[in-house]
Tab-separated table of N, CA, C and O in Angstrom:
chain	number	residue	atom	x	y	z
A	1	MET	N	0.723	-1.197	-0.052
A	1	MET	CA	0.053	-0.070	0.017
A	1	MET	C	0.700	1.225	0.101
A	1	MET	O	0.580	2.363	-0.625
A	2	PRO	N	1.885	1.360	0.778
A	2	PRO	CA	2.711	2.335	0.770
A	2	PRO	C	3.410	3.010	-0.454
A	2	PRO	O	3.653	4.016	-1.010
A	3	ARG	N	3.803	1.647	-1.147
A	3	ARG	CA	3.901	1.840	-2.637
A	3	ARG	C	3.096	2.525	-3.837
A	3	ARG	O	3.817	3.463	-4.294
A	4	LEU	N	1.863	1.940	-3.393
A	4	LEU	CA	0.700	2.884	-4.456
A	4	LEU	C	0.997	4.355	-4.025
A	4	LEU	O	0.791	5.313	-4.638
A	5	ILE	N	0.829	4.675	-2.680
A	5	ILE	CA	0.734	6.239	-2.259
A	5	ILE	C	1.921	6.774	-2.825
A	5	ILE	O	1.793	7.941	-3.308
A	6	ASP	N	3.298	5.904	-2.673
A	6	ASP	CA	4.476	6.905	-3.544
A	6	ASP	C	4.454	7.074	-4.828
A	6	ASP	O	4.885	8.034	-5.255
A	7	GLU	N	3.521	6.054	-5.579
A	7	GLU	CA	3.767	6.209	-6.945
A	7	GLU	C	2.437	7.358	-7.184
A	7	GLU	O	2.729	8.293	-8.262
A	8	TRP	N	1.344	7.329	-6.668
A	8	TRP	CA	0.442	8.852	-6.418
A	8	TRP	C	1.126	9.862	-6.153
A	8	TRP	O	0.992	10.961	-7.198
A	9	ARG	N	1.756	9.933	-5.290
A	9	ARG	CA	2.583	11.016	-5.030
A	9	ARG	C	3.589	11.787	-6.091
A	9	ARG	O	3.273	12.509	-6.219
A	10	SER	N	4.638	10.774	-6.456
A	10	SER	CA	5.283	11.148	-7.493
A	10	SER	C	4.332	11.708	-8.795
A	10	SER	O	4.739	12.473	-9.610
A	11	ARG	N	3.476	11.024	-9.008
A	11	ARG	CA	2.608	11.492	-10.662
A	11	ARG	C	1.946	12.588	-10.307
A	11	ARG	O	1.970	13.446	-11.040
A	12	LYS	N	1.524	13.201	-9.215
A	12	LYS	CA	1.026	14.392	-8.624
A	12	LYS	C	2.077	15.226	-8.645
A	12	LYS	O	1.897	16.469	-9.449
A	13	VAL	N	3.013	15.517	-8.189
A	13	VAL	CA	4.237	16.173	-8.161
A	13	VAL	C	4.756	16.435	-9.776
A	13	VAL	O	5.135	17.650	-10.003
A	14	ASN	N	4.887	15.580	-10.579
A	14	ASN	CA	5.254	15.577	-11.979
A	14	ASN	C	4.402	16.297	-12.523
A	14	ASN	O	4.605	17.163	-13.355
A	15	ALA	N	3.005	16.118	-12.485
A	15	ALA	CA	2.026	16.756	-12.975
A	15	ALA	C	2.080	18.121	-12.657
A	15	ALA	O	1.768	19.305	-13.727
A	16	LEU	N	2.328	18.499	-11.401
A	16	LEU	CA	2.541	19.972	-11.031
A	16	LEU	C	3.515	20.784	-11.707
A	16	LEU	O	3.496	22.023	-11.753
A	17	ILE	N	4.577	19.881	-11.783
A	17	ILE	CA	5.850	20.590	-12.312
A	17	ILE	C	5.907	20.710	-13.644
A	17	ILE	O	5.989	22.089	-14.320
A	18	ALA	N	5.171	20.014	-14.403
A	18	ALA	CA	4.907	20.208	-15.967
A	18	ALA	C	4.056	21.336	-16.028
A	18	ALA	O	4.151	22.160	-16.887
A	19	MET	N	3.071	21.561	-15.016
A	19	MET	CA	1.635	22.468	-15.341
A	19	MET	C	2.456	24.241	-15.069
A	19	MET	O	2.284	24.669	-15.711
A	20	ILE	N	3.415	23.780	-14.003
A	20	ILE	CA	4.150	25.112	-13.639
A	20	ILE	C	5.217	25.307	-14.852
A	20	ILE	O	5.463	26.704	-15.070
A	21	THR	N	5.939	24.458	-15.250
A	21	THR	CA	6.558	24.696	-17.023
A	21	THR	C	6.415	25.569	-17.717
A	21	THR	O	6.372	26.143	-18.427
A	22	GLU	N	4.626	24.740	-17.707
A	22	GLU	CA	3.745	25.573	-19.308
A	22	GLU	C	3.584	26.738	-18.673
A	22	GLU	O	3.496	27.473	-19.627
A	23	LEU	N	3.472	27.083	-17.476
A	23	LEU	CA	2.728	28.418	-17.289
A	23	LEU	C	4.012	29.356	-17.396
A	23	LEU	O	3.592	30.505	-17.898
A	24	ARG	N	5.151	28.934	-17.326
A	24	ARG	CA	6.383	30.009	-17.288
A	24	ARG	C	6.544	29.883	-18.617
A	24	ARG	O	6.967	31.180	-19.260
A	25	LYS	N	6.329	28.860	-19.505
A	25	LYS	CA	6.706	29.039	-21.017
A	25	LYS	C	5.907	30.159	-21.719
A	25	LYS	O	6.173	30.842	-22.420
A	26	LYS	N	4.664	30.293	-21.234
A	26	LYS	CA	3.390	30.872	-21.823
A	26	LYS	C	3.195	32.177	-21.334
A	26	LYS	O	2.255	33.021	-21.444
A	27	GLY	N	4.161	32.914	-20.045
A	27	GLY	CA	4.268	33.651	-19.734
A	27	GLY	C	2.761	33.813	-18.707
A	27	GLY	O	2.360	35.088	-18.235
A	28	GLY	N	2.245	33.087	-18.031
A	28	GLY	CA	1.225	33.141	-17.091
A	28	GLY	C	0.031	32.684	-17.832
A	28	GLY	O	-1.090	32.538	-17.085
A	29	LYS	N	-0.079	32.529	-19.125
A	29	LYS	CA	-1.476	32.201	-19.531
A	29	LYS	C	-1.839	30.828	-19.655
A	29	LYS	O	-1.013	30.032	-20.180
A	30	THR	N	-2.905	30.331	-19.014
A	30	THR	CA	-3.446	29.178	-19.112
A	30	THR	C	-4.491	28.902	-20.460
A	30	THR	O	-5.291	29.858	-20.705
A	31	ARG	N	-4.302	27.829	-20.452
A	31	ARG	CA	-5.659	27.210	-21.541
A	31	ARG	C	-6.895	27.105	-20.801
A	31	ARG	O	-7.229	26.495	-19.719
A	32	LEU	N	-8.171	27.613	-21.439
A	32	LEU	CA	-9.188	27.132	-21.109
A	32	LEU	C	-9.764	25.880	-21.582
A	32	LEU	O	-10.513	25.912	-22.869
A	33	LEU	N	-9.730	24.823	-20.618
A	33	LEU	CA	-10.280	23.647	-21.120
A	33	LEU	C	-11.681	23.572	-21.819
A	33	LEU	O	-11.823	22.591	-23.250
A	34	VAL	N	-12.332	24.279	-21.293
A	34	VAL	CA	-13.968	24.279	-21.802
A	34	VAL	C	-14.076	24.724	-23.113
A	34	VAL	O	-14.785	24.589	-24.252
A	35	GLN	N	-13.250	25.793	-23.375
A	35	GLN	CA	-13.343	26.466	-24.876
A	35	GLN	C	-12.495	25.851	-25.691
A	35	GLN	O	-12.880	25.541	-26.919
A	36	ASP	N	-11.310	25.272	-25.572
A	36	ASP	CA	-10.499	24.450	-26.122
A	36	ASP	C	-11.255	23.052	-26.527
A	36	ASP	O	-11.223	22.744	-27.562
A	37	GLY	N	-12.098	22.436	-25.683
A	37	GLY	CA	-12.458	21.317	-26.288
A	37	GLY	C	-13.728	21.401	-26.849
A	37	GLY	O	-14.483	20.336	-26.826
A	38	ALA	N	-14.712	22.371	-26.462
A	38	ALA	CA	-16.126	22.667	-27.214
A	38	ALA	C	-16.267	22.662	-28.311
A	38	ALA	O	-15.431	23.026	-28.768
A	39	PRO	N	-17.246	21.637	-28.935
A	39	PRO	CA	-17.157	21.901	-30.527
A	39	PRO	C	-17.872	23.018	-30.889
A	39	PRO	O	-18.261	23.984	-30.176
A	40	THR	N	-17.371	23.209	-32.094
A	40	THR	CA	-17.856	25.185	-32.613
A	40	THR	C	-19.265	24.650	-33.507
A	40	THR	O	-19.607	25.933	-33.004
A	41	GLU	N	-20.006	23.645	-33.587
A	41	GLU	CA	-21.005	23.349	-34.027
A	41	GLU	C	-21.860	22.452	-33.001
A	41	GLU	O	-21.431	21.450	-32.950
A	42	ILE	N	-23.001	22.778	-32.302
A	42	ILE	CA	-23.919	22.132	-31.344
A	42	ILE	C	-25.071	21.737	-32.234
A	42	ILE	O	-25.848	22.595	-32.687
A	43	PRO	N	-25.617	19.960	-32.523
A	43	PRO	CA	-26.398	19.232	-33.216
A	43	PRO	C	-27.685	19.996	-32.399
A	43	PRO	O	-27.843	19.955	-31.419
A	44	ASP	N	-28.974	20.267	-33.602
A	44	ASP	CA	-29.949	20.443	-33.072
A	44	ASP	C	-30.442	19.357	-32.558
A	44	ASP	O	-30.140	18.239	-32.795
A	45	GLU	N	-31.630	19.672	-31.171
A	45	GLU	CA	-32.034	18.500	-30.644
A	45	GLU	C	-32.491	17.205	-31.735
A	45	GLU	O	-32.921	16.257	-31.388
A	46	GLY	N	-33.420	17.738	-32.553
A	46	GLY	CA	-33.962	16.864	-33.745
A	46	GLY	C	-33.140	16.207	-34.455
A	46	GLY	O	-33.633	15.090	-35.142
A	47	SER	N	-31.823	16.672	-34.593
A	47	SER	CA	-30.860	15.647	-35.438
A	47	SER	C	-30.684	14.816	-35.064
A	47	SER	O	-30.596	13.970	-34.091
A	48	PRO	N	-30.298	13.716	-36.095
A	48	PRO	CA	-29.677	12.175	-35.464
A	48	PRO	C	-28.401	12.310	-34.562
A	48	PRO	O	-28.189	11.282	-33.740
A	49	GLU	N	-27.581	13.110	-34.300
A	49	GLU	CA	-26.563	13.495	-33.859
A	49	GLU	C	-26.737	13.490	-32.436
A	49	GLU	O	-26.152	13.200	-31.738
A	50	ALA	N	-27.732	14.475	-32.371
A	50	ALA	CA	-27.777	14.328	-30.569
A	50	ALA	C	-29.252	13.444	-30.297
A	50	ALA	O	-29.247	13.201	-29.350
A	51	THR	N	-29.661	12.636	-30.936
A	51	THR	CA	-30.141	11.588	-30.526
A	51	THR	C	-29.566	10.261	-30.691
A	51	THR	O	-29.961	9.305	-29.743
A	52	SER	N	-28.324	10.152	-30.991
A	52	SER	CA	-27.655	8.995	-30.937
A	52	SER	C	-27.494	8.607	-29.734
A	52	SER	O	-27.380	9.411	-28.766
A	53	GLU	N	-27.006	7.339	-29.407
A	53	GLU	CA	-26.851	6.786	-27.916
A	53	GLU	C	-25.490	7.428	-27.681
A	53	GLU	O	-24.298	7.392	-28.283
A	54	PRO	N	-24.913	7.647	-26.154
A	54	PRO	CA	-23.879	8.040	-25.551
A	54	PRO	C	-22.619	7.089	-25.817
A	54	PRO	O	-23.237	5.518	-25.712
A	55	VAL	N	-21.763	7.297	-26.045
A	55	VAL	CA	-20.424	6.419	-25.853
A	55	VAL	C	-20.123	6.197	-24.667
A	55	VAL	O	-19.889	7.315	-24.248
A	56	ALA	N	-19.708	5.005	-24.048
A	56	ALA	CA	-19.257	4.715	-22.973
A	56	ALA	C	-17.757	5.012	-22.862
A	56	ALA	O	-17.224	4.381	-24.015
A	57	ALA	N	-17.364	5.600	-21.844
A	57	ALA	CA	-15.974	5.524	-21.874
A	57	ALA	C	-15.073	4.917	-20.764
A	57	ALA	O	-15.438	4.470	-20.113
């Protein structure tokens, strides 16, 4: 169990370091994930795309 916690802690620290490095490269500007990942067109409720079954992740 302690090994699992150590691995999790290492991943978290590495992710924080990567985030800080990217912030420094971009001069403090962060990405807006909602805007970056949002589709440019939203299908109408009656269209086949809107009524299709959701895909399990």
